PDB file of N, CA and C in Angstrom:
ATOM      1  N   MET A   1      -6.333  32.649   2.133  1.00 72.00           N
ATOM      2  CA  MET A   1      -7.340  32.722   2.667  1.00 72.00           C
ATOM      3  C   MET A   1      -7.363  31.411   3.700  1.00 72.00           C
ATOM      4  N   SER A   2      -7.976  31.608   4.898  1.00 78.00           N
ATOM      5  CA  SER A   2      -7.875  30.621   5.729  1.00 78.00           C
ATOM      6  C   SER A   2      -9.377  30.491   6.510  1.00 78.00           C
ATOM      7  N   LYS A   3      -9.728  29.270   6.269  1.00 81.00           N
ATOM      8  CA  LYS A   3     -11.296  28.990   6.913  1.00 81.00           C
ATOM      9  C   LYS A   3     -11.039  27.945   7.810  1.00 81.00           C
ATOM     10  N   THR A   4     -12.249  27.774   8.714  1.00 85.00           N
ATOM     11  CA  THR A   4     -12.249  26.581   9.702  1.00 85.00           C
ATOM     12  C   THR A   4     -13.789  26.026   9.258  1.00 85.00           C
ATOM     13  N   ALA A   5     -13.581  24.834   9.380  1.00 85.00           N
ATOM     14  CA  ALA A   5     -14.805  23.936   8.772  1.00 85.00           C
ATOM     15  C   ALA A   5     -15.152  22.942   9.777  1.00 85.00           C
ATOM     16  N   GLU A   6     -16.318  22.406  10.271  1.00 89.00           N
ATOM     17  CA  GLU A   6     -16.325  21.069  10.892  1.00 89.00           C
ATOM     18  C   GLU A   6     -17.132  20.243  10.456  1.00 89.00           C
ATOM     19  N   ALA A   7     -16.935  18.841  10.821  1.00 92.00           N
ATOM     20  CA  ALA A   7     -17.647  17.525   9.998  1.00 92.00           C
ATOM     21  C   ALA A   7     -19.076  17.614  10.932  1.00 92.00           C
ATOM     22  N   ASP A   8     -20.355  17.208  10.398  1.00 94.00           N
ATOM     23  CA  ASP A   8     -21.330  17.334  10.875  1.00 94.00           C
ATOM     24  C   ASP A   8     -21.321  15.824  11.327  1.00 94.00           C
ATOM     25  N   ASP A   9     -22.521  15.225  11.839  1.00 95.00           N
ATOM     26  CA  ASP A   9     -22.649  13.710  12.430  1.00 95.00           C
ATOM     27  C   ASP A   9     -22.520  12.900  11.354  1.00 95.00           C
ATOM     28  N   ARG A  10     -22.672  13.331  10.001  1.00 95.00           N
ATOM     29  CA  ARG A  10     -22.564  12.079   8.782  1.00 95.00           C
ATOM     30  C   ARG A  10     -21.214  12.317   8.436  1.00 95.00           C
ATOM     31  N   GLY A  11     -20.072  13.311   9.011  1.00 93.00           N
ATOM     32  CA  GLY A  11     -18.596  13.416   8.189  1.00 93.00           C
ATOM     33  C   GLY A  11     -18.809  14.245   7.004  1.00 93.00           C
ATOM     34  N   ARG A  12     -20.038  15.102   6.915  1.00 94.00           N
ATOM     35  CA  ARG A  12     -19.745  15.944   5.759  1.00 94.00           C
ATOM     36  C   ARG A  12     -19.122  17.269   6.041  1.00 94.00           C
ATOM     37  N   ILE A  13     -18.224  18.000   5.403  1.00 92.00           N
ATOM     38  CA  ILE A  13     -17.709  19.349   5.768  1.00 92.00           C
ATOM     39  C   ILE A  13     -18.322  20.220   4.506  1.00 92.00           C
ATOM     40  N   VAL A  14     -18.311  21.287   4.885  1.00 92.00           N
ATOM     41  CA  VAL A  14     -19.114  22.413   4.027  1.00 92.00           C
ATOM     42  C   VAL A  14     -18.018  23.214   3.555  1.00 92.00           C
ATOM     43  N   ILE A  15     -17.959  23.324   2.337  1.00 92.00           N
ATOM     44  CA  ILE A  15     -16.538  23.902   1.642  1.00 92.00           C
ATOM     45  C   ILE A  15     -17.214  25.552   1.595  1.00 92.00           C
ATOM     46  N   PRO A  16     -16.385  26.385   2.062  1.00 90.00           N
ATOM     47  CA  PRO A  16     -17.263  27.883   2.017  1.00 90.00           C
ATOM     48  C   PRO A  16     -17.321  28.399   0.735  1.00 90.00           C
ATOM     49  N   ARG A  17     -18.274  28.777   0.268  1.00 91.00           N
ATOM     50  CA  ARG A  17     -18.810  29.307  -0.953  1.00 91.00           C
ATOM     51  C   ARG A  17     -17.598  30.426  -1.866  1.00 91.00           C
ATOM     52  N   GLU A  18     -16.791  31.201  -0.884  1.00 91.00           N
ATOM     53  CA  GLU A  18     -15.868  31.890  -2.113  1.00 91.00           C
ATOM     54  C   GLU A  18     -14.751  30.798  -2.346  1.00 91.00           C
ATOM     55  N   ILE A  19     -14.465  29.967  -1.418  1.00 90.00           N
ATOM     56  CA  ILE A  19     -13.503  28.967  -1.980  1.00 90.00           C
ATOM     57  C   ILE A  19     -14.095  28.140  -3.085  1.00 90.00           C
ATOM     58  N   ARG A  20     -15.382  27.851  -3.010  1.00 90.00           N
ATOM     59  CA  ARG A  20     -16.082  26.783  -4.148  1.00 90.00           C
ATOM     60  C   ARG A  20     -16.086  27.864  -5.488  1.00 90.00           C
ATOM     61  N   GLU A  21     -16.382  28.991  -5.366  1.00 92.00           N
ATOM     62  CA  GLU A  21     -16.460  29.784  -6.558  1.00 92.00           C
ATOM     63  C   GLU A  21     -15.142  29.902  -7.373  1.00 92.00           C
ATOM     64  N   LYS A  22     -13.866  29.968  -6.438  1.00 90.00           N
ATOM     65  CA  LYS A  22     -12.699  30.258  -6.932  1.00 90.00           C
ATOM     66  C   LYS A  22     -12.172  29.173  -7.576  1.00 90.00           C
ATOM     67  N   HIS A  23     -12.316  27.793  -6.787  1.00 89.00           N
ATOM     68  CA  HIS A  23     -11.892  26.433  -7.046  1.00 89.00           C
ATOM     69  C   HIS A  23     -12.557  25.130  -7.583  1.00 89.00           C
ATOM     70  N   GLY A  24     -13.870  25.537  -7.574  1.00 89.00           N
ATOM     71  CA  GLY A  24     -14.548  24.555  -7.945  1.00 89.00           C
ATOM     72  C   GLY A  24     -15.507  23.672  -6.950  1.00 89.00           C
ATOM     73  N   ASP A  25     -16.215  22.664  -7.403  1.00 89.00           N
ATOM     74  CA  ASP A  25     -17.031  21.791  -6.505  1.00 89.00           C
ATOM     75  C   ASP A  25     -16.126  20.360  -6.370  1.00 89.00           C
ATOM     76  N   ARG A  26     -15.214  19.833  -7.009  1.00 88.00           N
ATOM     77  CA  ARG A  26     -14.853  18.647  -6.836  1.00 88.00           C
ATOM     78  C   ARG A  26     -13.176  18.888  -6.540  1.00 88.00           C
ATOM     79  N   TYR A  27     -12.889  17.864  -5.470  1.00 88.00           N
ATOM     80  CA  TYR A  27     -11.643  17.955  -4.702  1.00 88.00           C
ATOM     81  C   TYR A  27     -11.208  16.621  -4.589  1.00 88.00           C
ATOM     82  N   ARG A  28     -10.059  16.363  -4.406  1.00 85.00           N
ATOM     83  CA  ARG A  28      -9.397  15.115  -3.997  1.00 85.00           C
ATOM     84  C   ARG A  28      -8.720  15.370  -2.781  1.00 85.00           C
ATOM     85  N   VAL A  29      -9.254  14.388  -2.148  1.00 88.00           N
ATOM     86  CA  VAL A  29      -9.235  14.236  -0.535  1.00 88.00           C
ATOM     87  C   VAL A  29      -7.661  13.554  -0.108  1.00 88.00           C
ATOM     88  N   VAL A  30      -6.460  14.131  -0.133  1.00 88.00           N
ATOM     89  CA  VAL A  30      -5.142  13.532   0.142  1.00 88.00           C
ATOM     90  C   VAL A  30      -4.899  13.943   1.780  1.00 88.00           C
ATOM     91  N   GLU A  31      -4.304  12.594   2.091  1.00 89.00           N
ATOM     92  CA  GLU A  31      -4.113  12.104   3.748  1.00 89.00           C
ATOM     93  C   GLU A  31      -2.579  11.973   3.509  1.00 89.00           C
ATOM     94  N   LEU A  32      -2.202  13.076   4.226  1.00 88.00           N
ATOM     95  CA  LEU A  32      -0.748  12.987   4.550  1.00 88.00           C
ATOM     96  C   LEU A  32      -0.279  12.505   5.929  1.00 88.00           C
ATOM     97  N   GLU A  33       0.889  12.592   6.039  1.00 90.00           N
ATOM     98  CA  GLU A  33       1.303  12.128   7.566  1.00 90.00           C
ATOM     99  C   GLU A  33       0.750  13.013   9.041  1.00 90.00           C
ATOM    100  N   ASP A  34       0.839  14.246   8.512  1.00 92.00           N
ATOM    101  CA  ASP A  34       0.463  15.376   9.693  1.00 92.00           C
ATOM    102  C   ASP A  34      -0.619  16.003   9.093  1.00 92.00           C
ATOM    103  N   ARG A  35      -1.435  15.904   8.130  1.00 91.00           N
ATOM    104  CA  ARG A  35      -2.520  16.669   7.812  1.00 91.00           C
ATOM    105  C   ARG A  35      -3.190  16.231   6.431  1.00 91.00           C
ATOM    106  N   VAL A  36      -4.476  16.675   6.110  1.00 90.00           N
ATOM    107  CA  VAL A  36      -5.425  16.264   5.222  1.00 90.00           C
ATOM    108  C   VAL A  36      -5.400  17.570   4.345  1.00 90.00           C
ATOM    109  N   GLU A  37      -5.329  17.393   3.234  1.00 88.00           N
ATOM    110  CA  GLU A  37      -5.512  18.544   1.973  1.00 88.00           C
ATOM    111  C   GLU A  37      -6.218  18.416   0.966  1.00 88.00           C
ATOM    112  N   LEU A  38      -7.192  19.330   0.341  1.00 88.00           N
ATOM    113  CA  LEU A  38      -8.211  19.217  -0.523  1.00 88.00           C
ATOM    114  C   LEU A  38      -7.417  19.519  -1.615  1.00 88.00           C
ATOM    115  N   ILE A  39      -7.520  18.869  -2.906  1.00 86.00           N
ATOM    116  CA  ILE A  39      -6.721  19.362  -4.215  1.00 86.00           C
ATOM    117  C   ILE A  39      -7.976  19.414  -4.967  1.00 86.00           C
ATOM    118  N   PRO A  40      -8.107  21.066  -5.605  1.00 86.00           N
ATOM    119  CA  PRO A  40      -9.172  21.008  -6.539  1.00 86.00           C
ATOM    120  C   PRO A  40      -9.035  20.056  -7.994  1.00 86.00           C
ATOM    121  N   LEU A  41     -10.060  19.846  -8.315  1.00 83.00           N
ATOM    122  CA  LEU A  41      -9.990  18.750  -9.878  1.00 83.00           C
ATOM    123  C   LEU A  41     -10.634  19.295 -10.925  1.00 83.00           C
ATOM    124  N   LYS A  42      -9.805  19.693 -11.835  1.00 76.00           N
ATOM    125  CA  LYS A  42     -10.475  20.287 -13.274  1.00 76.00           C
ATOM    126  C   LYS A  42     -11.363  19.533 -13.608  1.00 76.00           C
ATOM    127  N   ASP A  43     -12.256  20.253 -14.591  1.00 74.00           N
ATOM    128  CA  ASP A  43     -13.106  19.030 -15.419  1.00 74.00           C
ATOM    129  C   ASP A  43     -12.276  18.433 -16.315  1.00 74.00           C
ATOM    130  N   ASP A  44     -11.356  19.096 -16.886  1.00 73.00           N
ATOM    131  CA  ASP A  44     -10.378  18.549 -17.927  1.00 73.00           C
ATOM    132  C   ASP A  44      -8.966  17.870 -17.155  1.00 73.00           C
ATOM    133  N   PRO A  45      -8.498  16.944 -16.979  1.00 68.00           N
ATOM    134  CA  PRO A  45      -7.670  16.365 -15.718  1.00 68.00           C
ATOM    135  C   PRO A  45      -6.118  16.838 -16.706  1.00 68.00           C
ATOM    136  N   ILE A  46      -6.155  16.975 -18.244  1.00 68.00           N
ATOM    137  CA  ILE A  46      -4.739  17.424 -18.870  1.00 68.00           C
ATOM    138  C   ILE A  46      -4.655  18.937 -18.546  1.00 68.00           C
ATOM    139  N   GLU A  47      -5.760  19.525 -18.586  1.00 70.00           N
ATOM    140  CA  GLU A  47      -5.795  21.055 -18.301  1.00 70.00           C
ATOM    141  C   GLU A  47      -5.033  21.340 -16.602  1.00 70.00           C
ATOM    142  N   GLY A  48      -5.527  20.198 -15.804  1.00 65.00           N
ATOM    143  CA  GLY A  48      -5.134  20.402 -14.475  1.00 65.00           C
ATOM    144  C   GLY A  48      -3.767  20.177 -14.448  1.00 65.00           C
ATOM    145  N   LEU A  49      -3.351  18.922 -15.032  1.00 67.00           N
ATOM    146  CA  LEU A  49      -1.800  18.868 -15.319  1.00 67.00           C
ATOM    147  C   LEU A  49      -1.200  19.832 -15.656  1.00 67.00           C
ATOM    148  N   ARG A  50      -1.367  20.673 -16.934  1.00 67.00           N
ATOM    149  CA  ARG A  50      -0.644  21.729 -17.649  1.00 67.00           C
ATOM    150  C   ARG A  50      -0.776  22.748 -16.565  1.00 67.00           C
ATOM    151  N   ASP A  51      -1.830  22.856 -15.878  1.00 68.00           N
ATOM    152  CA  ASP A  51      -1.715  24.240 -14.853  1.00 68.00           C
ATOM    153  C   ASP A  51      -0.660  24.136 -13.811  1.00 68.00           C
ATOM    154  N   ALA A  52      -0.575  22.472 -13.251  1.00 66.00           N
ATOM    155  CA  ALA A  52       0.612  22.289 -12.182  1.00 66.00           C
ATOM    156  C   ALA A  52       1.779  22.419 -12.691  1.00 66.00           C
ATOM    157  N   VAL A  53       1.908  22.277 -13.757  1.00 68.00           N
ATOM    158  CA  VAL A  53       3.713  22.110 -14.350  1.00 68.00           C
ATOM    159  C   VAL A  53       3.870  23.050 -15.386  1.00 68.00           C
ATOM    160  N   GLY A  54       3.168  23.968 -15.369  1.00 69.00           N
ATOM    161  CA  GLY A  54       3.476  24.936 -16.504  1.00 69.00           C
ATOM    162  C   GLY A  54       3.168  24.724 -17.832  1.00 69.00           C
ATOM    163  N   ASP A  55       4.734  25.445 -18.491  1.00 71.00           N
ATOM    164  CA  ASP A  55       4.539  24.966 -20.138  1.00 71.00           C
ATOM    165  C   ASP A  55       5.602  23.725 -20.270  1.00 71.00           C
ATOM    166  N   ALA A  56       5.929  22.662 -19.232  1.00 68.00           N
ATOM    167  CA  ALA A  56       6.641  21.717 -19.230  1.00 68.00           C
ATOM    168  C   ALA A  56       5.967  20.714 -20.721  1.00 68.00           C
ATOM    169  N   PHE A  57       4.804  20.492 -20.561  1.00 68.00           N
ATOM    170  CA  PHE A  57       4.404  19.782 -21.491  1.00 68.00           C
ATOM    171  C   PHE A  57       3.659  20.212 -22.827  1.00 68.00           C
ATOM    172  N   ASP A  58       4.075  21.716 -22.784  1.00 71.00           N
ATOM    173  CA  ASP A  58       3.775  22.479 -24.222  1.00 71.00           C
ATOM    174  C   ASP A  58       4.105  21.471 -25.491  1.00 71.00           C
ATOM    175  N   ASP A  59       3.487  21.447 -26.559  1.00 77.00           N
ATOM    176  CA  ASP A  59       3.711  21.048 -27.917  1.00 77.00           C
ATOM    177  C   ASP A  59       4.096  19.464 -27.762  1.00 77.00           C
ATOM    178  N   LYS A  60       3.375  18.623 -26.394  1.00 78.00           N
ATOM    179  CA  LYS A  60       3.654  17.219 -26.345  1.00 78.00           C
ATOM    180  C   LYS A  60       2.293  16.594 -26.757  1.00 78.00           C
ATOM    181  N   PRO A  61       2.357  15.792 -27.267  1.00 84.00           N
ATOM    182  CA  PRO A  61       0.978  14.934 -27.364  1.00 84.00           C
ATOM    183  C   PRO A  61       0.779  14.080 -26.280  1.00 84.00           C
ATOM    184  N   ILE A  62      -0.511  14.005 -25.824  1.00 78.00           N
ATOM    185  CA  ILE A  62      -0.769  12.935 -24.596  1.00 78.00           C
ATOM    186  C   ILE A  62      -0.326  12.175 -24.624  1.00 78.00           C
ATOM    187  N   GLU A  63      -0.416  11.036 -25.889  1.00 86.00           N
ATOM    188  CA  GLU A  63       0.450   9.673 -25.701  1.00 86.00           C
ATOM    189  C   GLU A  63       2.007   9.641 -25.200  1.00 86.00           C
ATOM    190  N   GLU A  64       2.722  10.840 -25.373  1.00 85.00           N
ATOM    191  CA  GLU A  64       3.921  10.883 -24.750  1.00 85.00           C
ATOM    192  C   GLU A  64       4.098  11.320 -23.603  1.00 85.00           C
ATOM    193  N   ILE A  65       3.406  12.069 -23.210  1.00 80.00           N
ATOM    194  CA  ILE A  65       3.108  12.400 -21.672  1.00 80.00           C
ATOM    195  C   ILE A  65       2.722  11.110 -20.724  1.00 80.00           C
ATOM    196  N   LYS A  66       1.724  10.294 -21.509  1.00 83.00           N
ATOM    197  CA  LYS A  66       1.661   8.960 -20.711  1.00 83.00           C
ATOM    198  C   LYS A  66       2.825   8.479 -20.730  1.00 83.00           C
ATOM    199  N   ARG A  67       3.341   8.095 -21.814  1.00 88.00           N
ATOM    200  CA  ARG A  67       4.478   7.309 -21.978  1.00 88.00           C
ATOM    201  C   ARG A  67       5.738   7.820 -20.758  1.00 88.00           C
ATOM    202  N   GLU A  68       5.885   8.918 -20.789  1.00 86.00           N
ATOM    203  CA  GLU A  68       6.980   9.315 -20.136  1.00 86.00           C
ATOM    204  C   GLU A  68       6.424   9.235 -18.554  1.00 86.00           C
ATOM    205  N   SER A  69       5.190   9.523 -18.114  1.00 83.00           N
ATOM    206  CA  SER A  69       5.081   9.336 -16.802  1.00 83.00           C
ATOM    207  C   SER A  69       4.726   7.631 -16.461  1.00 83.00           C
ATOM    208  N   ARG A  70       4.665   6.904 -17.271  1.00 89.00           N
ATOM    209  CA  ARG A  70       4.661   5.579 -16.933  1.00 89.00           C
ATOM    210  C   ARG A  70       6.193   5.387 -16.661  1.00 89.00           C
ATOM    211  N   GLU A  71       7.433   5.621 -17.442  1.00 90.00           N
ATOM    212  CA  GLU A  71       8.491   5.443 -17.479  1.00 90.00           C
ATOM    213  C   GLU A  71       9.029   5.607 -15.908  1.00 90.00           C
ATOM    214  N   ALA A  72       8.687   6.884 -15.718  1.00 87.00           N
ATOM    215  CA  ALA A  72       9.135   7.800 -14.280  1.00 87.00           C
ATOM    216  C   ALA A  72       8.469   6.835 -13.507  1.00 87.00           C
ATOM    217  N   ALA A  73       7.226   6.399 -13.319  1.00 87.00           N
ATOM    218  CA  ALA A  73       6.794   5.552 -12.207  1.00 87.00           C
ATOM    219  C   ALA A  73       7.263   4.269 -12.209  1.00 87.00           C
ATOM    220  N   ARG A  74       7.639   3.739 -13.065  1.00 88.00           N
ATOM    221  CA  ARG A  74       8.190   2.507 -12.853  1.00 88.00           C
ATOM    222  C   ARG A  74      10.019   2.423 -12.542  1.00 88.00           C
ATOM    223  N   GLU A  75      10.501   3.392 -12.901  1.00 87.00           N
ATOM    224  CA  GLU A  75      11.822   3.917 -12.621  1.00 87.00           C
ATOM    225  C   GLU A  75      12.061   4.148 -10.687  1.00 87.00           C
ATOM    226  N   ASP A  76      10.676   4.907 -10.545  1.00 85.00           N
ATOM    227  CA  ASP A  76      10.513   5.092  -9.296  1.00 85.00           C
ATOM    228  C   ASP A  76      10.096   4.129  -8.391  1.00 85.00           C
ATOM    229  N   ALA A  77       9.387   2.827  -8.731  1.00 86.00           N
ATOM    230  CA  ALA A  77       9.154   1.784  -8.196  1.00 86.00           C
ATOM    231  C   ALA A  77      10.420   0.806  -8.105  1.00 86.00           C
ATOM    232  N   ILE A  78      11.154   0.801  -9.111  1.00 86.00           N
ATOM    233  CA  ILE A  78      12.486   0.071  -8.881  1.00 86.00           C
ATOM    234  C   ILE A  78      13.372   0.405  -8.206  1.00 86.00           C
ATOM    235  N   ASP A  79      13.507   1.957  -8.180  1.00 81.00           N
ATOM    236  CA  ASP A  79      14.221   2.548  -7.065  1.00 81.00           C
ATOM    237  C   ASP A  79      13.512   2.138  -5.699  1.00 81.00           C
ATOM    238  N   ASP A  80      12.632   2.316  -5.026  1.00 78.00           N
ATOM    239  CA  ASP A  80      12.273   1.966  -3.992  1.00 78.00           C
ATOM    240  C   ASP A  80      12.313   0.276  -3.360  1.00 78.00           C
ATOM    241  N   VAL A  81      12.405  -0.404  -4.555  1.00 78.00           N
ATOM    242  CA  VAL A  81      12.677  -1.868  -4.178  1.00 78.00           C
ATOM    243  C   VAL A  81      14.033  -2.278  -4.094  1.00 78.00           C
ATOM    244  N   THR A  82      14.968  -1.629  -4.463  1.00 79.00           N
ATOM    245  CA  THR A  82      16.258  -1.520  -4.204  1.00 79.00           C
ATOM    246  C   THR A  82      16.878  -1.220  -3.563  1.00 79.00           C
ATOM    247  N   GLU A  83      16.271  -0.029  -2.584  1.00 68.00           N
ATOM    248  CA  GLU A  83      16.726   0.788  -1.846  1.00 68.00           C
ATOM    249  C   GLU A  83      16.971   0.224  -0.727  1.00 68.00           C
TER     250      GLU A  83
END
């Protein structure tokens, strides 16, 4: 589905009803180099993560997921600095 929306004089954009009904009322606004994207936010962020990655985290406790995420982020930061 593709829709066009315009910002009003206060910078507000109305998300069409059909999209809100499908994806909800909360979105993360992500600015990329060539565009802006709206990412729907779930009420439960872990549910949203599981939706995004499928069954990759099935049967893993949240503490393990957090630890692995922190380690991956630390490794990425080190790689960025050393390149």
